[in-house]
C-alpha atoms as a printed R data frame, in Angstrom:
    type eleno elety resid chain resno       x       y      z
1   ATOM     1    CA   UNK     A     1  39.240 -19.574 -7.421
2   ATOM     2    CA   UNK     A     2  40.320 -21.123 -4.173
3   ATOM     3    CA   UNK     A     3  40.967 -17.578 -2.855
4   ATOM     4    CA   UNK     A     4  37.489 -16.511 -3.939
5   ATOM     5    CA   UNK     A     5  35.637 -19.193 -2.367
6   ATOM     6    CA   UNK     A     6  38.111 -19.105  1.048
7   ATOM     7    CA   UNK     A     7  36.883 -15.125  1.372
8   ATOM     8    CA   UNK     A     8  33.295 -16.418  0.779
9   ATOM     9    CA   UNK     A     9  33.558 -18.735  3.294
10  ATOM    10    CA   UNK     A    10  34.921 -16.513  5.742
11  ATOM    11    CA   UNK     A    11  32.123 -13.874  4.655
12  ATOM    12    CA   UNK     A    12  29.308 -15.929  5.507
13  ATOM    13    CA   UNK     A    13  31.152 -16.483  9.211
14  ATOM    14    CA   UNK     A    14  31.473 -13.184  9.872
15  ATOM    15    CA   UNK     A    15  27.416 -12.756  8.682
16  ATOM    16    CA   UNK     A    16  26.487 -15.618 10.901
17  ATOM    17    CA   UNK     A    17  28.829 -13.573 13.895
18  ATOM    18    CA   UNK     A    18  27.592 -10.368 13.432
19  ATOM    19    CA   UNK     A    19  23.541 -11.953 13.185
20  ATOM    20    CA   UNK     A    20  24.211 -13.986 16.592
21  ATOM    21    CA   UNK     A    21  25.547 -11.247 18.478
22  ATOM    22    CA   UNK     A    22  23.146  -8.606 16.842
23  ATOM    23    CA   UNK     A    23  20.076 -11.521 18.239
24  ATOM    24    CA   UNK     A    24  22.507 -11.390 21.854
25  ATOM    25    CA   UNK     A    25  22.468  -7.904 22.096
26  ATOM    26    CA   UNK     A    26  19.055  -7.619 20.851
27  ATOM    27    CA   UNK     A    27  17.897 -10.743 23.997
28  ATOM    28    CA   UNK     A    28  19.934  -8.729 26.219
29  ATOM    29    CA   UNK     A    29  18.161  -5.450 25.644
30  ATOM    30    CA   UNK     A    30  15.090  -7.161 25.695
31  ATOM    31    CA   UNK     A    31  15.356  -8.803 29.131
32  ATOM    32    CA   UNK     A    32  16.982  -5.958 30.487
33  ATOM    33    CA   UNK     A    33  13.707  -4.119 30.062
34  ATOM    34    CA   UNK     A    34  12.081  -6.814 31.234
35  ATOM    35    CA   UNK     A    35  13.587  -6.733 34.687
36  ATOM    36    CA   UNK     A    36  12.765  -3.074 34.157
37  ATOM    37    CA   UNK     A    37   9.232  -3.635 33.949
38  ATOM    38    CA   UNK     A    38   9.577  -6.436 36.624
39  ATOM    39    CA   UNK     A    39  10.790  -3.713 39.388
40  ATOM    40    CA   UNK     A    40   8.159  -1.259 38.888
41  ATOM    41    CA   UNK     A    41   5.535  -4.038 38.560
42  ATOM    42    CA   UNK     A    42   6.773  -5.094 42.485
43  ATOM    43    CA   UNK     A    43   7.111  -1.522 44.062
44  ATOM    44    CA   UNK     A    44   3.840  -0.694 42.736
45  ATOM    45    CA   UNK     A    45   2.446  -4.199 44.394
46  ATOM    46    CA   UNK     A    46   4.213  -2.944 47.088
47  ATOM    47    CA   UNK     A    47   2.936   0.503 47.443
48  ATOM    48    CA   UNK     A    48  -0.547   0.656 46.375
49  ATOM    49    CA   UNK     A    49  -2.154  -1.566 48.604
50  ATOM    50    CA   UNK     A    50  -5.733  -1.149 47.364
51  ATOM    51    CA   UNK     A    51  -5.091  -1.305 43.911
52  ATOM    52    CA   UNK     A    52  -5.157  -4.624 41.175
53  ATOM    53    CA   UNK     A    53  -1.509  -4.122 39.749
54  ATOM    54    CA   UNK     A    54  -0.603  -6.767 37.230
55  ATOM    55    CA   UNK     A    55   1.834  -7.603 34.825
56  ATOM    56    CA   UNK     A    56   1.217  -8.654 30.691
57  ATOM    57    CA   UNK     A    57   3.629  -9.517 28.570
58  ATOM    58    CA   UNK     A    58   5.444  -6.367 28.504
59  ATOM    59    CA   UNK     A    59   3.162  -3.870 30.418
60  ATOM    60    CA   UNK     A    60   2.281  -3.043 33.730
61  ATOM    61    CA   UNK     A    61  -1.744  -2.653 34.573
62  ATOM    62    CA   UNK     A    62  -3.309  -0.593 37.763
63  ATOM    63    CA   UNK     A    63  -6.535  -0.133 38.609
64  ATOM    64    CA   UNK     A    64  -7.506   1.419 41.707
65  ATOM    65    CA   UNK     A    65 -11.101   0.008 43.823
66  ATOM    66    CA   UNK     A    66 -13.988   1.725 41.831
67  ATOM    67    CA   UNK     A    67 -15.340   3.299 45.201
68  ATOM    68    CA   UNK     A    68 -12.292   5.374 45.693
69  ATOM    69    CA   UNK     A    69 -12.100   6.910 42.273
70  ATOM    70    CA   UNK     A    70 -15.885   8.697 41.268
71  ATOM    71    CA   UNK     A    71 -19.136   8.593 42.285
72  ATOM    72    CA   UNK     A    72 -22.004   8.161 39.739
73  ATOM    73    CA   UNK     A    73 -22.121  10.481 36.944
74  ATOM    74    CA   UNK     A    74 -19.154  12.443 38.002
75  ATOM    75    CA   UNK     A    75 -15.554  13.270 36.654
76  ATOM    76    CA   UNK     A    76 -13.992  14.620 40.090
77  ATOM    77    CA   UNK     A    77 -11.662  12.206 41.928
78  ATOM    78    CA   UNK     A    78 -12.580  11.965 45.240
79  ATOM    79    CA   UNK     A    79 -10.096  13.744 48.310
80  ATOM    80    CA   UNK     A    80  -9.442  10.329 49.560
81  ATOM    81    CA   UNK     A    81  -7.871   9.022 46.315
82  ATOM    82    CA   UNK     A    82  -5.036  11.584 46.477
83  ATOM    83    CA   UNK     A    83  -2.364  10.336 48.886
84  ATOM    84    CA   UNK     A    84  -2.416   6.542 46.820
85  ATOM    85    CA   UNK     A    85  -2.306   9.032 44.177
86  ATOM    86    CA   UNK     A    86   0.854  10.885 45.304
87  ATOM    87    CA   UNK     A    87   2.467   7.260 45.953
88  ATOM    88    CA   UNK     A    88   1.608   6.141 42.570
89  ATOM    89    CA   UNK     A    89   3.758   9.352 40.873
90  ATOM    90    CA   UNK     A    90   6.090   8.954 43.063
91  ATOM    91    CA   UNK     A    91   6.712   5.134 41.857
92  ATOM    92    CA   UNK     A    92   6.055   6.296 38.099
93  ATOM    93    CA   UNK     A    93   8.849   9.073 38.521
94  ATOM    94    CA   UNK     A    94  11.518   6.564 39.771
95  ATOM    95    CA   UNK     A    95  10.974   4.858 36.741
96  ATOM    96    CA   UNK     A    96  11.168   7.102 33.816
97  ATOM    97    CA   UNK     A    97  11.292   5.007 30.888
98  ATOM    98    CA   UNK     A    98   7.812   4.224 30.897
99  ATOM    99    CA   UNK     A    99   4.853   6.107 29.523
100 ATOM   100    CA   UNK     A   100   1.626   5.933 31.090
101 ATOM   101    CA   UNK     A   101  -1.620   5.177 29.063
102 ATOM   102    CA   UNK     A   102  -4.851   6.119 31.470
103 ATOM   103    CA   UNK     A   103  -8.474   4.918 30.034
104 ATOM   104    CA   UNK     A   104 -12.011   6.622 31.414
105 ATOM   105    CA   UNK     A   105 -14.669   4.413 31.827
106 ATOM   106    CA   UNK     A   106 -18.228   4.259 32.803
107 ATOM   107    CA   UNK     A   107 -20.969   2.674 33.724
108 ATOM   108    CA   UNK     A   108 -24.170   2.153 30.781
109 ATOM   109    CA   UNK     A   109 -25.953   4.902 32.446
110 ATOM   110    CA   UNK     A   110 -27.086   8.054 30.277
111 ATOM   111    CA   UNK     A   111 -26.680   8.059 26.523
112 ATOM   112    CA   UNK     A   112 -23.837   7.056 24.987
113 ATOM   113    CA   UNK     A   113 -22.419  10.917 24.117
114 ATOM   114    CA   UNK     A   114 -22.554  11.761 27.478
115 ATOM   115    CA   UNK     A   115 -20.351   8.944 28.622
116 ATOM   116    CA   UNK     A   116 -17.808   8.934 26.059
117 ATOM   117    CA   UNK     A   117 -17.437  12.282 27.425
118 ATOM   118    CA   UNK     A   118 -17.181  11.381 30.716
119 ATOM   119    CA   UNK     A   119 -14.918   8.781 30.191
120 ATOM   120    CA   UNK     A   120 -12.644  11.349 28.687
121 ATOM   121    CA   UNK     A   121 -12.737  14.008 31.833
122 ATOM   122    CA   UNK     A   122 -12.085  11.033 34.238
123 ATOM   123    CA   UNK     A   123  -9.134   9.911 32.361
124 ATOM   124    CA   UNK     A   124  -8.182  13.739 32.126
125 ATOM   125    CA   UNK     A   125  -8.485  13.979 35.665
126 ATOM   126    CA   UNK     A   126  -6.111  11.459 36.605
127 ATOM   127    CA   UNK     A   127  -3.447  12.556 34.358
128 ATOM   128    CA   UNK     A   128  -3.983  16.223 35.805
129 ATOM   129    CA   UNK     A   129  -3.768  14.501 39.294
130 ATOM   130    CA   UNK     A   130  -0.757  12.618 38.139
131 ATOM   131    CA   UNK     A   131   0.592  15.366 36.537
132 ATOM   132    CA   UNK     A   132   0.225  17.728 39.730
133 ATOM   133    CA   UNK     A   133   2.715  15.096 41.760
134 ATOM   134    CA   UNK     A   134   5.331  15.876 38.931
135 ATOM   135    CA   UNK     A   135   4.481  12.979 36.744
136 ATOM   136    CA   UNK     A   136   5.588  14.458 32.817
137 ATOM   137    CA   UNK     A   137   2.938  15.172 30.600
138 ATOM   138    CA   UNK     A   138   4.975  14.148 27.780
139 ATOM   139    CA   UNK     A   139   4.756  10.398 29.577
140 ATOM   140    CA   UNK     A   140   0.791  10.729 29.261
141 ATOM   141    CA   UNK     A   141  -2.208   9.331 26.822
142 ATOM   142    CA   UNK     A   142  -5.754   9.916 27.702
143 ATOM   143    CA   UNK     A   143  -8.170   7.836 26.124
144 ATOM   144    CA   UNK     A   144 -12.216   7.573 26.599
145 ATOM   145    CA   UNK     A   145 -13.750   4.276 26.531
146 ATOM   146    CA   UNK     A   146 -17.354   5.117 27.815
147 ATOM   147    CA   UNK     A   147 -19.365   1.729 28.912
148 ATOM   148    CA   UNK     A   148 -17.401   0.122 26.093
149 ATOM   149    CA   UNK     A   149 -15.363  -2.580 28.571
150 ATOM   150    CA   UNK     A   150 -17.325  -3.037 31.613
151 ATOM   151    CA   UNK     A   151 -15.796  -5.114 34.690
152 ATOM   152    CA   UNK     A   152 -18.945  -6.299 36.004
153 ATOM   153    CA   UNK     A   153 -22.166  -6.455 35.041
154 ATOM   154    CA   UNK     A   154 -24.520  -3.100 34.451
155 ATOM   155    CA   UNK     A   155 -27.974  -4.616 35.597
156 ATOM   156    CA   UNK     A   156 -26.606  -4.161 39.581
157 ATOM   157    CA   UNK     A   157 -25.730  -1.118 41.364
158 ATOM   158    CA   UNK     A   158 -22.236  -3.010 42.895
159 ATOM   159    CA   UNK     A   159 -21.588  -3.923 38.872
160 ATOM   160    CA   UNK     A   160 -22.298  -0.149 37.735
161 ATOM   161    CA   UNK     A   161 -20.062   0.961 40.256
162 ATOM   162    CA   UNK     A   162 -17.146  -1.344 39.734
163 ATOM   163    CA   UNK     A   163 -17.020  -0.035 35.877
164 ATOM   164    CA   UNK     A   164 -17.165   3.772 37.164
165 ATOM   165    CA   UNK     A   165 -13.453   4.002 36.832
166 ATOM   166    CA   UNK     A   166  -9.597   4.822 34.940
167 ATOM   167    CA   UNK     A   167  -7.033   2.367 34.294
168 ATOM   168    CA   UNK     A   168  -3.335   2.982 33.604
169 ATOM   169    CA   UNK     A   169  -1.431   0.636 30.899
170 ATOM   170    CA   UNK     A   170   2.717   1.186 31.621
171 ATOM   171    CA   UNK     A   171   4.674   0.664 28.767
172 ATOM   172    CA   UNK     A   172   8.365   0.512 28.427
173 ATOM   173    CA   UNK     A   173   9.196   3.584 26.117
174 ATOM   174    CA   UNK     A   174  11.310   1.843 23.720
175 ATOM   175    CA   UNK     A   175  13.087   5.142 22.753
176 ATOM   176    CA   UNK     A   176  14.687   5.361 26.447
């Protein structure tokens, strides 16, 4: 009986051993990813000037200045956008274990159809752009959001313009 409750006792050690370095391993992992994150989050600070790069929680957001991007009612990135462009893969191919969510938007102009649609071929267009400076397509999500989460206000022309325009969401790919 002694025995019995002796192995019991050195049982429920070995549980509570194997849970605290299982919750370690599973902290280290998750800062480790973290600092990950953390280092693209600065280079891309670093590089893209003109862009709003921040950090939440786990996930890196960019968004480039709407007047570089598209003009009104249009799904073709302008010429100018291309060498940030090129700087931005190049950043996103150093670090690999991320993949790369790019929304469309638009402004409340035209019916709503037409600019989910839009807001689909923008998105599309970045990840082609993206994609032609090597970035994987495997890495890539497109997803339309139309007029659906506007920046500034659709009543003024400088509002309208500021929600013509594609974010990108980086996400540590948890399978890496």
């Amino acid at each position: 009986m002694r025995r019995t409750l002796l192995i019991s006792k050195y049982c429920i050690y070995a549980m509570l051993g194997i849970a605290l370095m299982t919750s370690c391993a599973a902290s280290k992992k998750s800062t480790s990813h973290q600092t990950y994150m953390n280092k693209q989050y600065q280079e891309l600070k670093d590089v893209l000037n003109e862009a709003e790069v921040s950090i939440i929680k786990d996930s890196v957001k960019v968004i480039f200045p709407n007047n570089v991007l598209f003009a009104s009612s249009s799904d073709q990135l302008n010429e100018r956008v291309k060498p940030m462009f090129t700087q931005f893969a190049d950043v996103l191919n150093r670090y690999n274990k991320t993949k790369i969510l790019i929304t469309g938007h638009t402004d409340n102009t035209g019916a709503a159809d037409y600019n989910r649609q839009l807001s689909e071929k923008r998105a599309m267009s970045a990840k082609q752009l993206l994609n032609e400076n090597k970035v994987s397509n495997d890495r890539m999500f497109t997803w339309g959001l139309a007029d659906r989460n506007p920046l500034g206000p659709n009543n003024t022309e400088a509002g309208k313009a500021k929600n013509r325009r594609v974010e990108f969401v980086i996400l540590y790919d948890m399978k890496n």
